[in-house]
Amino acid sequence: MKPVTVEPIDAVAFAPFGSIVAHAGGDDRDYLPLNLTAGEDLRARNWTMRLAGHPGDGLLVSTLERHPASTQAFVTLGGDGLLAVVAPTAADGGPDASGLRAFRVPPGSGVIYHRDTWHHGMVALGRGSDVFIVMGLRADGRDTVWAELSTPVPVTGLMGN
């Protein structure tokens, strides 16, 4: 599979997969599209965690996940930013690895994945990041679907601008 190069996150480019969490400026509130009410047994959960920085300039993506019942938000609380790796849904419902994209999420911002968006586990860049996470979880654990890619996709440029 052809390598994917990390690109700076941009609201238009990221729109098929979710929204960017960053204040637009001014004194007004910026409301965010965080929807945790897709199922009657869904409970809003939030937590913080420290993600160690990914070593090196490349990543081999072999597994993706999606959450059918909830959006999922990641916001950096400190550190060097995040790498959001996403893919569109193929006709068979699995991830379309040929459309895989990798976005650099700068420190002090974050992303909200749309419900059912295929994505790689969040990767911290540089020295790592403290992250605030919000999503809906079901008591029975039916909130995550996993998929193995038939051919892993290399992602390059993690240490770029």
mmCIF file with all atom_site columns, C-alpha atoms in Angstrom:
data_model
loop_
_atom_site.group_PDB
_atom_site.id
_atom_site.type_symbol
_atom_site.label_atom_id
_atom_site.label_alt_id
_atom_site.label_comp_id
_atom_site.label_asym_id
_atom_site.label_entity_id
_atom_site.label_seq_id
_atom_site.pdbx_PDB_ins_code
_atom_site.Cartn_x
_atom_site.Cartn_y
_atom_site.Cartn_z
_atom_site.occupancy
_atom_site.B_iso_or_equiv
_atom_site.pdbx_formal_charge
_atom_site.auth_seq_id
_atom_site.auth_comp_id
_atom_site.auth_asym_id
_atom_site.auth_atom_id
_atom_site.pdbx_PDB_model_num
ATOM 1   C CA . MET A 1 1   ? 0.000   0.000  0.000  1.00 0.00 ? 1   MET A CA 1
ATOM 2   C CA . LYS A 1 2   ? 1.262   3.485  -0.870 1.00 0.00 ? 2   LYS A CA 1
ATOM 3   C CA . PRO A 1 3   ? 2.473   5.501  2.163  1.00 0.00 ? 3   PRO A CA 1
ATOM 4   C CA . VAL A 1 4   ? 0.271   8.271  3.550  1.00 0.00 ? 4   VAL A CA 1
ATOM 5   C CA . THR A 1 5   ? 1.991   11.517 4.551  1.00 0.00 ? 5   THR A CA 1
ATOM 6   C CA . VAL A 1 6   ? 0.844   13.410 7.639  1.00 0.00 ? 6   VAL A CA 1
ATOM 7   C CA . GLU A 1 7   ? -0.920  16.677 6.792  1.00 0.00 ? 7   GLU A CA 1
ATOM 8   C CA . PRO A 1 8   ? -1.834  19.630 9.006  1.00 0.00 ? 8   PRO A CA 1
ATOM 9   C CA . ILE A 1 9   ? -5.418  19.357 10.206 1.00 0.00 ? 9   ILE A CA 1
ATOM 10  C CA . ASP A 1 10  ? -7.858  21.578 8.346  1.00 0.00 ? 10  ASP A CA 1
ATOM 11  C CA . ALA A 1 11  ? -11.597 21.881 9.033  1.00 0.00 ? 11  ALA A CA 1
ATOM 12  C CA . VAL A 1 12  ? -12.594 21.250 5.403  1.00 0.00 ? 12  VAL A CA 1
ATOM 13  C CA . ALA A 1 13  ? -10.286 18.256 4.888  1.00 0.00 ? 13  ALA A CA 1
ATOM 14  C CA . PHE A 1 14  ? -11.257 16.718 8.241  1.00 0.00 ? 14  PHE A CA 1
ATOM 15  C CA . ALA A 1 15  ? -15.028 17.360 7.866  1.00 0.00 ? 15  ALA A CA 1
ATOM 16  C CA . PRO A 1 16  ? -15.910 13.885 6.477  1.00 0.00 ? 16  PRO A CA 1
ATOM 17  C CA . PHE A 1 17  ? -14.455 12.350 9.655  1.00 0.00 ? 17  PHE A CA 1
ATOM 18  C CA . GLY A 1 18  ? -15.337 14.865 12.361 1.00 0.00 ? 18  GLY A CA 1
ATOM 19  C CA . SER A 1 19  ? -14.722 18.347 13.728 1.00 0.00 ? 19  SER A CA 1
ATOM 20  C CA . ILE A 1 20  ? -11.771 20.248 15.099 1.00 0.00 ? 20  ILE A CA 1
ATOM 21  C CA . VAL A 1 21  ? -11.864 21.401 18.721 1.00 0.00 ? 21  VAL A CA 1
ATOM 22  C CA . ALA A 1 22  ? -10.325 24.884 18.761 1.00 0.00 ? 22  ALA A CA 1
ATOM 23  C CA . HIS A 1 23  ? -11.735 28.262 19.673 1.00 0.00 ? 23  HIS A CA 1
ATOM 24  C CA . ALA A 1 24  ? -12.355 30.495 16.662 1.00 0.00 ? 24  ALA A CA 1
ATOM 25  C CA . GLY A 1 25  ? -11.487 33.652 18.586 1.00 0.00 ? 25  GLY A CA 1
ATOM 26  C CA . GLY A 1 26  ? -13.551 36.467 20.004 1.00 0.00 ? 26  GLY A CA 1
ATOM 27  C CA . ASP A 1 27  ? -15.685 36.402 23.128 1.00 0.00 ? 27  ASP A CA 1
ATOM 28  C CA . ASP A 1 28  ? -18.469 34.081 21.964 1.00 0.00 ? 28  ASP A CA 1
ATOM 29  C CA . ARG A 1 29  ? -18.923 30.422 22.799 1.00 0.00 ? 29  ARG A CA 1
ATOM 30  C CA . ASP A 1 30  ? -18.031 27.897 20.127 1.00 0.00 ? 30  ASP A CA 1
ATOM 31  C CA . TYR A 1 31  ? -20.478 25.005 20.488 1.00 0.00 ? 31  TYR A CA 1
ATOM 32  C CA . LEU A 1 32  ? -19.174 21.561 19.609 1.00 0.00 ? 32  LEU A CA 1
ATOM 33  C CA . PRO A 1 33  ? -20.991 18.660 17.885 1.00 0.00 ? 33  PRO A CA 1
ATOM 34  C CA . LEU A 1 34  ? -20.476 16.089 20.640 1.00 0.00 ? 34  LEU A CA 1
ATOM 35  C CA . ASN A 1 35  ? -23.410 13.642 20.428 1.00 0.00 ? 35  ASN A CA 1
ATOM 36  C CA . LEU A 1 36  ? -23.528 10.993 23.139 1.00 0.00 ? 36  LEU A CA 1
ATOM 37  C CA . THR A 1 37  ? -27.215 10.068 22.879 1.00 0.00 ? 37  THR A CA 1
ATOM 38  C CA . ALA A 1 38  ? -27.312 7.520  20.056 1.00 0.00 ? 38  ALA A CA 1
ATOM 39  C CA . GLY A 1 39  ? -28.504 4.652  22.246 1.00 0.00 ? 39  GLY A CA 1
ATOM 40  C CA . GLU A 1 40  ? -30.705 4.215  25.268 1.00 0.00 ? 40  GLU A CA 1
ATOM 41  C CA . ASP A 1 41  ? -28.021 2.313  27.195 1.00 0.00 ? 41  ASP A CA 1
ATOM 42  C CA . LEU A 1 42  ? -25.230 4.760  26.371 1.00 0.00 ? 42  LEU A CA 1
ATOM 43  C CA . ARG A 1 43  ? -23.469 6.482  29.258 1.00 0.00 ? 43  ARG A CA 1
ATOM 44  C CA . ALA A 1 44  ? -21.317 9.572  28.803 1.00 0.00 ? 44  ALA A CA 1
ATOM 45  C CA . ARG A 1 45  ? -17.816 8.898  30.065 1.00 0.00 ? 45  ARG A CA 1
ATOM 46  C CA . ASN A 1 46  ? -14.817 11.187 30.232 1.00 0.00 ? 46  ASN A CA 1
ATOM 47  C CA . TRP A 1 47  ? -11.297 10.716 31.431 1.00 0.00 ? 47  TRP A CA 1
ATOM 48  C CA . THR A 1 48  ? -7.763  12.017 31.127 1.00 0.00 ? 48  THR A CA 1
ATOM 49  C CA . MET A 1 49  ? -4.730  9.995  30.219 1.00 0.00 ? 49  MET A CA 1
ATOM 50  C CA . ARG A 1 50  ? -1.098  10.464 29.349 1.00 0.00 ? 50  ARG A CA 1
ATOM 51  C CA . LEU A 1 51  ? -0.060  9.191  25.926 1.00 0.00 ? 51  LEU A CA 1
ATOM 52  C CA . ALA A 1 52  ? 3.647   8.533  25.467 1.00 0.00 ? 52  ALA A CA 1
ATOM 53  C CA . GLY A 1 53  ? 5.184   10.123 22.387 1.00 0.00 ? 53  GLY A CA 1
ATOM 54  C CA . HIS A 1 54  ? 5.487   7.884  19.340 1.00 0.00 ? 54  HIS A CA 1
ATOM 55  C CA . PRO A 1 55  ? 9.129   7.117  18.551 1.00 0.00 ? 55  PRO A CA 1
ATOM 56  C CA . GLY A 1 56  ? 10.357  7.862  15.047 1.00 0.00 ? 56  GLY A CA 1
ATOM 57  C CA . ASP A 1 57  ? 8.958   9.445  11.938 1.00 0.00 ? 57  ASP A CA 1
ATOM 58  C CA . GLY A 1 58  ? 6.717   6.606  10.747 1.00 0.00 ? 58  GLY A CA 1
ATOM 59  C CA . LEU A 1 59  ? 3.770   4.475  11.821 1.00 0.00 ? 59  LEU A CA 1
ATOM 60  C CA . LEU A 1 60  ? 2.430   1.255  10.293 1.00 0.00 ? 60  LEU A CA 1
ATOM 61  C CA . VAL A 1 61  ? -1.382  1.198  10.494 1.00 0.00 ? 61  VAL A CA 1
ATOM 62  C CA . SER A 1 62  ? -2.789  -2.330 10.539 1.00 0.00 ? 62  SER A CA 1
ATOM 63  C CA . THR A 1 63  ? -5.893  -1.997 12.738 1.00 0.00 ? 63  THR A CA 1
ATOM 64  C CA . LEU A 1 64  ? -8.714  0.553  12.804 1.00 0.00 ? 64  LEU A CA 1
ATOM 65  C CA . GLU A 1 65  ? -11.714 0.960  15.102 1.00 0.00 ? 65  GLU A CA 1
ATOM 66  C CA . ARG A 1 66  ? -15.076 2.710  15.059 1.00 0.00 ? 66  ARG A CA 1
ATOM 67  C CA . HIS A 1 67  ? -17.782 3.483  17.612 1.00 0.00 ? 67  HIS A CA 1
ATOM 68  C CA . PRO A 1 68  ? -21.291 2.903  16.198 1.00 0.00 ? 68  PRO A CA 1
ATOM 69  C CA . ALA A 1 69  ? -23.168 4.559  19.068 1.00 0.00 ? 69  ALA A CA 1
ATOM 70  C CA . SER A 1 70  ? -21.167 7.650  19.920 1.00 0.00 ? 70  SER A CA 1
ATOM 71  C CA . THR A 1 71  ? -18.949 10.460 18.825 1.00 0.00 ? 71  THR A CA 1
ATOM 72  C CA . GLN A 1 72  ? -15.536 10.516 20.486 1.00 0.00 ? 72  GLN A CA 1
ATOM 73  C CA . ALA A 1 73  ? -13.506 13.585 21.445 1.00 0.00 ? 73  ALA A CA 1
ATOM 74  C CA . PHE A 1 74  ? -9.776  13.953 22.141 1.00 0.00 ? 74  PHE A CA 1
ATOM 75  C CA . VAL A 1 75  ? -8.423  17.286 23.406 1.00 0.00 ? 75  VAL A CA 1
ATOM 76  C CA . THR A 1 76  ? -4.762  17.931 24.234 1.00 0.00 ? 76  THR A CA 1
ATOM 77  C CA . LEU A 1 77  ? -4.110  19.322 27.696 1.00 0.00 ? 77  LEU A CA 1
ATOM 78  C CA . GLY A 1 78  ? -0.386  19.652 27.189 1.00 0.00 ? 78  GLY A CA 1
ATOM 79  C CA . GLY A 1 79  ? 2.389   18.175 25.129 1.00 0.00 ? 79  GLY A CA 1
ATOM 80  C CA . ASP A 1 80  ? 3.339   18.153 21.480 1.00 0.00 ? 80  ASP A CA 1
ATOM 81  C CA . GLY A 1 81  ? 0.031   17.390 19.798 1.00 0.00 ? 81  GLY A CA 1
ATOM 82  C CA . LEU A 1 82  ? -1.638  14.325 18.357 1.00 0.00 ? 82  LEU A CA 1
ATOM 83  C CA . LEU A 1 83  ? -1.882  12.305 15.162 1.00 0.00 ? 83  LEU A CA 1
ATOM 84  C CA . ALA A 1 84  ? -5.444  11.531 14.028 1.00 0.00 ? 84  ALA A CA 1
ATOM 85  C CA . VAL A 1 85  ? -5.503  8.682  11.474 1.00 0.00 ? 85  VAL A CA 1
ATOM 86  C CA . VAL A 1 86  ? -8.895  8.160  9.806  1.00 0.00 ? 86  VAL A CA 1
ATOM 87  C CA . ALA A 1 87  ? -10.432 6.290  6.881  1.00 0.00 ? 87  ALA A CA 1
ATOM 88  C CA . PRO A 1 88  ? -13.750 6.418  5.017  1.00 0.00 ? 88  PRO A CA 1
ATOM 89  C CA . THR A 1 89  ? -16.161 3.498  5.143  1.00 0.00 ? 89  THR A CA 1
ATOM 90  C CA . ALA A 1 90  ? -15.997 1.047  2.229  1.00 0.00 ? 90  ALA A CA 1
ATOM 91  C CA . ALA A 1 91  ? -19.074 -0.363 0.474  1.00 0.00 ? 91  ALA A CA 1
ATOM 92  C CA . ASP A 1 92  ? -18.865 -3.508 2.644  1.00 0.00 ? 92  ASP A CA 1
ATOM 93  C CA . GLY A 1 93  ? -18.974 -1.434 5.858  1.00 0.00 ? 93  GLY A CA 1
ATOM 94  C CA . GLY A 1 94  ? -15.318 -1.919 6.703  1.00 0.00 ? 94  GLY A CA 1
ATOM 95  C CA . PRO A 1 95  ? -12.612 0.719  6.442  1.00 0.00 ? 95  PRO A CA 1
ATOM 96  C CA . ASP A 1 96  ? -11.478 1.893  3.001  1.00 0.00 ? 96  ASP A CA 1
ATOM 97  C CA . ALA A 1 97  ? -7.693  1.806  3.484  1.00 0.00 ? 97  ALA A CA 1
ATOM 98  C CA . SER A 1 98  ? -7.134  3.450  0.095  1.00 0.00 ? 98  SER A CA 1
ATOM 99  C CA . GLY A 1 99  ? -8.704  6.633  1.510  1.00 0.00 ? 99  GLY A CA 1
ATOM 100 C CA . LEU A 1 100 ? -6.739  6.628  4.766  1.00 0.00 ? 100 LEU A CA 1
ATOM 101 C CA . ARG A 1 101 ? -5.569  10.083 5.918  1.00 0.00 ? 101 ARG A CA 1
ATOM 102 C CA . ALA A 1 102 ? -3.350  11.248 8.765  1.00 0.00 ? 102 ALA A CA 1
ATOM 103 C CA . PHE A 1 103 ? -3.756  14.677 10.371 1.00 0.00 ? 103 PHE A CA 1
ATOM 104 C CA . ARG A 1 104 ? -1.451  16.533 12.751 1.00 0.00 ? 104 ARG A CA 1
ATOM 105 C CA . VAL A 1 105 ? -3.525  17.950 15.638 1.00 0.00 ? 105 VAL A CA 1
ATOM 106 C CA . PRO A 1 106 ? -1.615  20.843 17.236 1.00 0.00 ? 106 PRO A CA 1
ATOM 107 C CA . PRO A 1 107 ? -1.206  21.293 20.999 1.00 0.00 ? 107 PRO A CA 1
ATOM 108 C CA . GLY A 1 108 ? -4.101  23.098 22.655 1.00 0.00 ? 108 GLY A CA 1
ATOM 109 C CA . SER A 1 109 ? -6.707  21.691 20.277 1.00 0.00 ? 109 SER A CA 1
ATOM 110 C CA . GLY A 1 110 ? -8.410  18.402 19.542 1.00 0.00 ? 110 GLY A CA 1
ATOM 111 C CA . VAL A 1 111 ? -10.798 16.432 17.372 1.00 0.00 ? 111 VAL A CA 1
ATOM 112 C CA . ILE A 1 112 ? -14.298 15.015 17.621 1.00 0.00 ? 112 ILE A CA 1
ATOM 113 C CA . TYR A 1 113 ? -14.779 11.910 15.481 1.00 0.00 ? 113 TYR A CA 1
ATOM 114 C CA . HIS A 1 114 ? -18.221 11.503 13.934 1.00 0.00 ? 114 HIS A CA 1
ATOM 115 C CA . ARG A 1 115 ? -20.132 8.477  15.136 1.00 0.00 ? 115 ARG A CA 1
ATOM 116 C CA . ASP A 1 116 ? -19.045 5.368  13.158 1.00 0.00 ? 116 ASP A CA 1
ATOM 117 C CA . THR A 1 117 ? -15.806 6.929  11.826 1.00 0.00 ? 117 THR A CA 1
ATOM 118 C CA . TRP A 1 118 ? -12.990 4.461  11.222 1.00 0.00 ? 118 TRP A CA 1
ATOM 119 C CA . HIS A 1 119 ? -9.857  5.611  13.049 1.00 0.00 ? 119 HIS A CA 1
ATOM 120 C CA . HIS A 1 120 ? -6.576  4.391  14.466 1.00 0.00 ? 120 HIS A CA 1
ATOM 121 C CA . GLY A 1 121 ? -5.938  4.622  18.186 1.00 0.00 ? 121 GLY A CA 1
ATOM 122 C CA . MET A 1 122 ? -4.801  8.126  19.083 1.00 0.00 ? 122 MET A CA 1
ATOM 123 C CA . VAL A 1 123 ? -1.056  8.707  18.722 1.00 0.00 ? 123 VAL A CA 1
ATOM 124 C CA . ALA A 1 124 ? 0.829   11.368 20.692 1.00 0.00 ? 124 ALA A CA 1
ATOM 125 C CA . LEU A 1 125 ? 3.577   13.210 18.845 1.00 0.00 ? 125 LEU A CA 1
ATOM 126 C CA . GLY A 1 126 ? 6.976   14.322 20.133 1.00 0.00 ? 126 GLY A CA 1
ATOM 127 C CA . ARG A 1 127 ? 7.371   14.020 23.894 1.00 0.00 ? 127 ARG A CA 1
ATOM 128 C CA . GLY A 1 128 ? 3.772   12.874 24.331 1.00 0.00 ? 128 GLY A CA 1
ATOM 129 C CA . SER A 1 129 ? 0.538   14.525 25.418 1.00 0.00 ? 129 SER A CA 1
ATOM 130 C CA . ASP A 1 130 ? -1.928  14.617 28.252 1.00 0.00 ? 130 ASP A CA 1
ATOM 131 C CA . VAL A 1 131 ? -5.344  14.110 26.689 1.00 0.00 ? 131 VAL A CA 1
ATOM 132 C CA . PHE A 1 132 ? -8.963  14.668 27.768 1.00 0.00 ? 132 PHE A CA 1
ATOM 133 C CA . ILE A 1 133 ? -11.328 12.109 26.201 1.00 0.00 ? 133 ILE A CA 1
ATOM 134 C CA . VAL A 1 134 ? -15.140 12.106 26.041 1.00 0.00 ? 134 VAL A CA 1
ATOM 135 C CA . MET A 1 135 ? -17.304 9.386  24.519 1.00 0.00 ? 135 MET A CA 1
ATOM 136 C CA . GLY A 1 136 ? -20.378 7.302  25.132 1.00 0.00 ? 136 GLY A CA 1
ATOM 137 C CA . LEU A 1 137 ? -19.851 3.789  26.478 1.00 0.00 ? 137 LEU A CA 1
ATOM 138 C CA . ARG A 1 138 ? -22.284 0.908  26.790 1.00 0.00 ? 138 ARG A CA 1
ATOM 139 C CA . ALA A 1 139 ? -22.297 -1.308 29.854 1.00 0.00 ? 139 ALA A CA 1
ATOM 140 C CA . ASP A 1 140 ? -22.163 -4.439 27.688 1.00 0.00 ? 140 ASP A CA 1
ATOM 141 C CA . GLY A 1 141 ? -19.084 -3.266 25.759 1.00 0.00 ? 141 GLY A CA 1
ATOM 142 C CA . ARG A 1 142 ? -20.748 -3.136 22.327 1.00 0.00 ? 142 ARG A CA 1
ATOM 143 C CA . ASP A 1 143 ? -19.297 0.289  21.613 1.00 0.00 ? 143 ASP A CA 1
ATOM 144 C CA . THR A 1 144 ? -16.174 -0.563 19.625 1.00 0.00 ? 144 THR A CA 1
ATOM 145 C CA . VAL A 1 145 ? -15.843 -2.435 16.322 1.00 0.00 ? 145 VAL A CA 1
ATOM 146 C CA . TRP A 1 146 ? -12.347 -3.463 15.198 1.00 0.00 ? 146 TRP A CA 1
ATOM 147 C CA . ALA A 1 147 ? -11.025 -4.163 11.699 1.00 0.00 ? 147 ALA A CA 1
ATOM 148 C CA . GLU A 1 148 ? -7.681  -5.554 10.555 1.00 0.00 ? 148 GLU A CA 1
ATOM 149 C CA . LEU A 1 149 ? -6.457  -4.078 7.271  1.00 0.00 ? 149 LEU A CA 1
ATOM 150 C CA . SER A 1 150 ? -5.554  -6.702 4.665  1.00 0.00 ? 150 SER A CA 1
ATOM 151 C CA . THR A 1 151 ? -2.431  -4.672 3.859  1.00 0.00 ? 151 THR A CA 1
ATOM 152 C CA . PRO A 1 152 ? -0.974  -2.369 6.529  1.00 0.00 ? 152 PRO A CA 1
ATOM 153 C CA . VAL A 1 153 ? -0.617  1.281  5.503  1.00 0.00 ? 153 VAL A CA 1
ATOM 154 C CA . PRO A 1 154 ? 2.610   3.165  6.303  1.00 0.00 ? 154 PRO A CA 1
ATOM 155 C CA . VAL A 1 155 ? 2.209   6.731  7.587  1.00 0.00 ? 155 VAL A CA 1
ATOM 156 C CA . THR A 1 156 ? 5.213   9.031  7.200  1.00 0.00 ? 156 THR A CA 1
ATOM 157 C CA . GLY A 1 157 ? 6.098   12.543 8.286  1.00 0.00 ? 157 GLY A CA 1
ATOM 158 C CA . LEU A 1 158 ? 5.155   12.326 11.960 1.00 0.00 ? 158 LEU A CA 1
ATOM 159 C CA . MET A 1 159 ? 8.057   14.593 12.903 1.00 0.00 ? 159 MET A CA 1
ATOM 160 C CA . GLY A 1 160 ? 7.344   17.142 10.155 1.00 0.00 ? 160 GLY A CA 1
ATOM 161 C CA . ASN A 1 161 ? 6.077   20.677 10.622 1.00 0.00 ? 161 ASN A CA 1
#
